[in-house]
PDB file of C-alpha atoms in Angstrom:
ATOM      1  CA  UNK A   1      10.604 -61.927  36.979  1.00  0.00           C
ATOM      2  CA  UNK A   2      12.815 -64.263  35.053  1.00  0.00           C
ATOM      3  CA  UNK A   3      16.599 -64.304  35.009  1.00  0.00           C
ATOM      4  CA  UNK A   4      18.154 -61.957  32.436  1.00  0.00           C
ATOM      5  CA  UNK A   5      15.038 -59.777  32.337  1.00  0.00           C
ATOM      6  CA  UNK A   6      15.620 -56.036  32.543  1.00  0.00           C
ATOM      7  CA  UNK A   7      15.102 -54.184  35.811  1.00  0.00           C
ATOM      8  CA  UNK A   8      11.656 -52.550  35.813  1.00  0.00           C
ATOM      9  CA  UNK A   9      11.417 -48.767  36.007  1.00  0.00           C
ATOM     10  CA  UNK A  10      11.259 -47.635  39.624  1.00  0.00           C
ATOM     11  CA  UNK A  11       7.958 -45.823  39.274  1.00  0.00           C
ATOM     12  CA  UNK A  12       4.754 -45.740  41.278  1.00  0.00           C
ATOM     13  CA  UNK A  13       6.211 -45.101  44.739  1.00  0.00           C
ATOM     14  CA  UNK A  14       3.786 -43.608  47.230  1.00  0.00           C
ATOM     15  CA  UNK A  15       6.871 -41.855  48.542  1.00  0.00           C
ATOM     16  CA  UNK A  16      10.641 -42.241  48.730  1.00  0.00           C
ATOM     17  CA  UNK A  17      12.632 -42.144  51.959  1.00  0.00           C
ATOM     18  CA  UNK A  18      16.378 -41.371  52.041  1.00  0.00           C
ATOM     19  CA  UNK A  19      16.350 -39.938  48.517  1.00  0.00           C
ATOM     20  CA  UNK A  20      14.724 -40.911  45.229  1.00  0.00           C
ATOM     21  CA  UNK A  21      16.452 -43.089  42.638  1.00  0.00           C
ATOM     22  CA  UNK A  22      15.560 -43.937  39.048  1.00  0.00           C
ATOM     23  CA  UNK A  23      16.479 -46.977  36.982  1.00  0.00           C
ATOM     24  CA  UNK A  24      18.719 -44.683  34.916  1.00  0.00           C
ATOM     25  CA  UNK A  25      20.635 -43.796  38.110  1.00  0.00           C
ATOM     26  CA  UNK A  26      21.276 -47.481  38.824  1.00  0.00           C
ATOM     27  CA  UNK A  27      22.047 -49.033  35.458  1.00  0.00           C
ATOM     28  CA  UNK A  28      25.347 -48.616  33.669  1.00  0.00           C
ATOM     29  CA  UNK A  29      28.004 -48.321  36.343  1.00  0.00           C
ATOM     30  CA  UNK A  30      27.526 -50.976  38.980  1.00  0.00           C
ATOM     31  CA  UNK A  31      25.300 -53.886  39.976  1.00  0.00           C
ATOM     32  CA  UNK A  32      22.201 -53.314  42.100  1.00  0.00           C
ATOM     33  CA  UNK A  33      20.642 -55.230  44.979  1.00  0.00           C
ATOM     34  CA  UNK A  34      16.956 -54.483  45.459  1.00  0.00           C
ATOM     35  CA  UNK A  35      15.487 -55.941  48.614  1.00  0.00           C
ATOM     36  CA  UNK A  36      11.819 -56.081  49.539  1.00  0.00           C
ATOM     37  CA  UNK A  37      10.874 -55.846  53.210  1.00  0.00           C
ATOM     38  CA  UNK A  38       7.898 -55.009  55.376  1.00  0.00           C
ATOM     39  CA  UNK A  39       7.450 -53.504  58.837  1.00  0.00           C
ATOM     40  CA  UNK A  40       5.333 -56.503  59.854  1.00  0.00           C
ATOM     41  CA  UNK A  41       7.926 -59.044  58.683  1.00  0.00           C
ATOM     42  CA  UNK A  42      10.024 -60.533  61.469  1.00  0.00           C
ATOM     43  CA  UNK A  43      12.430 -62.269  59.059  1.00  0.00           C
ATOM     44  CA  UNK A  44      13.018 -58.949  57.271  1.00  0.00           C
ATOM     45  CA  UNK A  45      14.061 -57.286  60.493  1.00  0.00           C
ATOM     46  CA  UNK A  46      16.221 -60.251  61.410  1.00  0.00           C
ATOM     47  CA  UNK A  47      18.022 -60.090  58.041  1.00  0.00           C
ATOM     48  CA  UNK A  48      18.444 -56.313  58.020  1.00  0.00           C
ATOM     49  CA  UNK A  49      21.865 -56.219  59.768  1.00  0.00           C
ATOM     50  CA  UNK A  50      23.220 -58.515  57.044  1.00  0.00           C
ATOM     51  CA  UNK A  51      21.660 -56.409  54.289  1.00  0.00           C
ATOM     52  CA  UNK A  52      23.139 -53.274  55.880  1.00  0.00           C
ATOM     53  CA  UNK A  53      26.488 -55.005  56.148  1.00  0.00           C
ATOM     54  CA  UNK A  54      26.315 -55.702  52.391  1.00  0.00           C
ATOM     55  CA  UNK A  55      25.434 -52.083  51.739  1.00  0.00           C
ATOM     56  CA  UNK A  56      28.385 -50.831  53.796  1.00  0.00           C
ATOM     57  CA  UNK A  57      30.895 -53.461  52.695  1.00  0.00           C
ATOM     58  CA  UNK A  58      30.193 -52.942  48.974  1.00  0.00           C
ATOM     59  CA  UNK A  59      29.175 -49.277  49.035  1.00  0.00           C
ATOM     60  CA  UNK A  60      31.568 -48.331  46.223  1.00  0.00           C
ATOM     61  CA  UNK A  61      30.671 -51.294  44.014  1.00  0.00           C
ATOM     62  CA  UNK A  62      26.988 -52.027  44.584  1.00  0.00           C
ATOM     63  CA  UNK A  63      23.768 -49.999  44.587  1.00  0.00           C
ATOM     64  CA  UNK A  64      21.389 -51.081  47.349  1.00  0.00           C
ATOM     65  CA  UNK A  65      17.730 -50.103  47.242  1.00  0.00           C
ATOM     66  CA  UNK A  66      15.030 -51.068  49.730  1.00  0.00           C
ATOM     67  CA  UNK A  67      11.402 -51.537  48.717  1.00  0.00           C
ATOM     68  CA  UNK A  68       8.823 -51.441  51.479  1.00  0.00           C
ATOM     69  CA  UNK A  69       6.035 -53.830  50.489  1.00  0.00           C
ATOM     70  CA  UNK A  70       3.001 -53.665  52.800  1.00  0.00           C
ATOM     71  CA  UNK A  71       1.368 -56.933  53.748  1.00  0.00           C
ATOM     72  CA  UNK A  72      -1.671 -55.340  55.384  1.00  0.00           C
ATOM     73  CA  UNK A  73      -3.379 -51.968  55.770  1.00  0.00           C
ATOM     74  CA  UNK A  74      -1.402 -51.306  58.985  1.00  0.00           C
ATOM     75  CA  UNK A  75       1.858 -51.708  57.021  1.00  0.00           C
ATOM     76  CA  UNK A  76       1.043 -48.633  54.926  1.00  0.00           C
ATOM     77  CA  UNK A  77       1.490 -46.153  57.805  1.00  0.00           C
ATOM     78  CA  UNK A  78       4.376 -43.910  56.768  1.00  0.00           C
ATOM     79  CA  UNK A  79       5.371 -42.960  60.314  1.00  0.00           C
ATOM     80  CA  UNK A  80       5.675 -46.641  61.248  1.00  0.00           C
ATOM     81  CA  UNK A  81       7.764 -47.305  58.129  1.00  0.00           C
ATOM     82  CA  UNK A  82      10.056 -44.365  58.992  1.00  0.00           C
ATOM     83  CA  UNK A  83      10.398 -45.526  62.606  1.00  0.00           C
ATOM     84  CA  UNK A  84      11.217 -49.141  61.697  1.00  0.00           C
ATOM     85  CA  UNK A  85      13.649 -47.980  58.999  1.00  0.00           C
ATOM     86  CA  UNK A  86      15.442 -45.767  61.536  1.00  0.00           C
ATOM     87  CA  UNK A  87      15.435 -48.505  64.161  1.00  0.00           C
ATOM     88  CA  UNK A  88      17.038 -50.946  61.716  1.00  0.00           C
ATOM     89  CA  UNK A  89      19.491 -48.449  60.212  1.00  0.00           C
ATOM     90  CA  UNK A  90      18.023 -48.560  56.701  1.00  0.00           C
ATOM     91  CA  UNK A  91      19.866 -45.575  55.250  1.00  0.00           C
ATOM     92  CA  UNK A  92      19.676 -46.651  51.598  1.00  0.00           C
ATOM     93  CA  UNK A  93      16.852 -45.204  49.473  1.00  0.00           C
ATOM     94  CA  UNK A  94      13.489 -46.764  50.356  1.00  0.00           C
ATOM     95  CA  UNK A  95      10.767 -47.055  47.719  1.00  0.00           C
ATOM     96  CA  UNK A  96       7.503 -47.083  49.686  1.00  0.00           C
ATOM     97  CA  UNK A  97       5.229 -49.292  47.590  1.00  0.00           C
ATOM     98  CA  UNK A  98       1.865 -48.831  49.305  1.00  0.00           C
ATOM     99  CA  UNK A  99       0.018 -49.364  46.007  1.00  0.00           C
ATOM    100  CA  UNK A 100       2.125 -52.453  45.167  1.00  0.00           C
ATOM    101  CA  UNK A 101       3.085 -51.054  41.757  1.00  0.00           C
ATOM    102  CA  UNK A 102       6.747 -52.065  41.952  1.00  0.00           C
ATOM    103  CA  UNK A 103       5.837 -55.308  43.702  1.00  0.00           C
ATOM    104  CA  UNK A 104       3.654 -56.130  40.677  1.00  0.00           C
ATOM    105  CA  UNK A 105       6.351 -55.020  38.216  1.00  0.00           C
ATOM    106  CA  UNK A 106       8.729 -57.479  39.888  1.00  0.00           C
ATOM    107  CA  UNK A 107       5.968 -60.125  40.150  1.00  0.00           C
ATOM    108  CA  UNK A 108       7.111 -60.463  43.755  1.00  0.00           C
ATOM    109  CA  UNK A 109       4.977 -62.070  46.459  1.00  0.00           C
ATOM    110  CA  UNK A 110       7.488 -62.405  49.265  1.00  0.00           C
ATOM    111  CA  UNK A 111       9.265 -60.504  51.999  1.00  0.00           C
ATOM    112  CA  UNK A 112      12.093 -60.577  52.434  1.00  0.00           C
ATOM    113  CA  UNK A 113      13.018 -60.948  48.785  1.00  0.00           C
ATOM    114  CA  UNK A 114      16.274 -60.087  47.073  1.00  0.00           C
ATOM    115  CA  UNK A 115      16.894 -59.245  43.431  1.00  0.00           C
ATOM    116  CA  UNK A 116      20.454 -58.855  42.115  1.00  0.00           C
ATOM    117  CA  UNK A 117      20.907 -57.021  38.806  1.00  0.00           C
ATOM    118  CA  UNK A 118      24.190 -56.703  36.916  1.00  0.00           C
ATOM    119  CA  UNK A 119      25.454 -53.290  35.876  1.00  0.00           C
ATOM    120  CA  UNK A 120      23.467 -53.524  32.636  1.00  0.00           C
ATOM    121  CA  UNK A 121      20.238 -53.955  34.576  1.00  0.00           C
ATOM    122  CA  UNK A 122      19.731 -57.664  33.860  1.00  0.00           C
ATOM    123  CA  UNK A 123      18.340 -59.821  36.650  1.00  0.00           C
ATOM    124  CA  UNK A 124      21.041 -62.285  37.672  1.00  0.00           C
ATOM    125  CA  UNK A 125      19.714 -63.734  40.913  1.00  0.00           C
ATOM    126  CA  UNK A 126      16.582 -63.686  43.006  1.00  0.00           C
ATOM    127  CA  UNK A 127      15.686 -65.325  46.260  1.00  0.00           C
ATOM    128  CA  UNK A 128      13.074 -65.029  48.960  1.00  0.00           C
ATOM    129  CA  UNK A 129      12.897 -65.853  52.626  1.00  0.00           C
ATOM    130  CA  UNK A 130      15.066 -65.295  55.641  1.00  0.00           C
ATOM    131  CA  UNK A 131      17.778 -67.833  54.997  1.00  0.00           C
ATOM    132  CA  UNK A 132      20.336 -67.951  52.278  1.00  0.00           C
ATOM    133  CA  UNK A 133      22.328 -64.784  52.929  1.00  0.00           C
ATOM    134  CA  UNK A 134      25.463 -66.766  52.089  1.00  0.00           C
ATOM    135  CA  UNK A 135      23.981 -67.672  48.708  1.00  0.00           C
ATOM    136  CA  UNK A 136      23.038 -64.039  48.147  1.00  0.00           C
ATOM    137  CA  UNK A 137      26.567 -62.956  48.997  1.00  0.00           C
ATOM    138  CA  UNK A 138      27.987 -65.519  46.548  1.00  0.00           C
ATOM    139  CA  UNK A 139      25.729 -64.277  43.766  1.00  0.00           C
ATOM    140  CA  UNK A 140      26.529 -60.631  44.462  1.00  0.00           C
ATOM    141  CA  UNK A 141      30.235 -61.451  44.436  1.00  0.00           C
ATOM    142  CA  UNK A 142      29.894 -63.363  41.172  1.00  0.00           C
ATOM    143  CA  UNK A 143      28.315 -60.340  39.491  1.00  0.00           C
ATOM    144  CA  UNK A 144      30.937 -58.034  41.034  1.00  0.00           C
ATOM    145  CA  UNK A 145      33.775 -60.319  39.893  1.00  0.00           C
ATOM    146  CA  UNK A 146      32.405 -60.342  36.329  1.00  0.00           C
ATOM    147  CA  UNK A 147      32.363 -56.576  36.377  1.00  0.00           C
ATOM    148  CA  UNK A 148      35.875 -56.322  37.850  1.00  0.00           C
ATOM    149  CA  UNK A 149      37.229 -58.780  35.267  1.00  0.00           C
ATOM    150  CA  UNK A 150      35.529 -56.966  32.397  1.00  0.00           C
ATOM    151  CA  UNK A 151      36.985 -53.619  33.446  1.00  0.00           C
ATOM    152  CA  UNK A 152      40.438 -55.178  33.816  1.00  0.00           C
ATOM    153  CA  UNK A 153      40.443 -56.414  30.214  1.00  0.00           C
TER     154      UNK A 153
END
């Protein structure tokens, strides 16, 4: 995906955990962070407390959606996904992408990967890999500040 592109429709999930969400649910009121992770990804698990912290800290201002992107056949086991999600306190909606439909829509090849969309559904920031949570936080705050300033005018 390129910056300023519209968020793809959230279709093609093999299943949803913690509730199903559509693009229409996400766009219009507040920015959205969509993060890709995988049960076999050590860096994803390592970053999860920070992602959850984001989710909790900004719960009134930011939508957070998890996308489980399998990296192998073993990663598609739903019970394993549920267990790892519970173990790492992933309470936000999880799009289980066992057929890689959303992964393809995002043209994403990495876990972990983070996509920040503004409230209008435009991609404002993307990054991949385990480091850079500070950069992600800066970008999220920039989008939130824009929104706060616009609503104050």
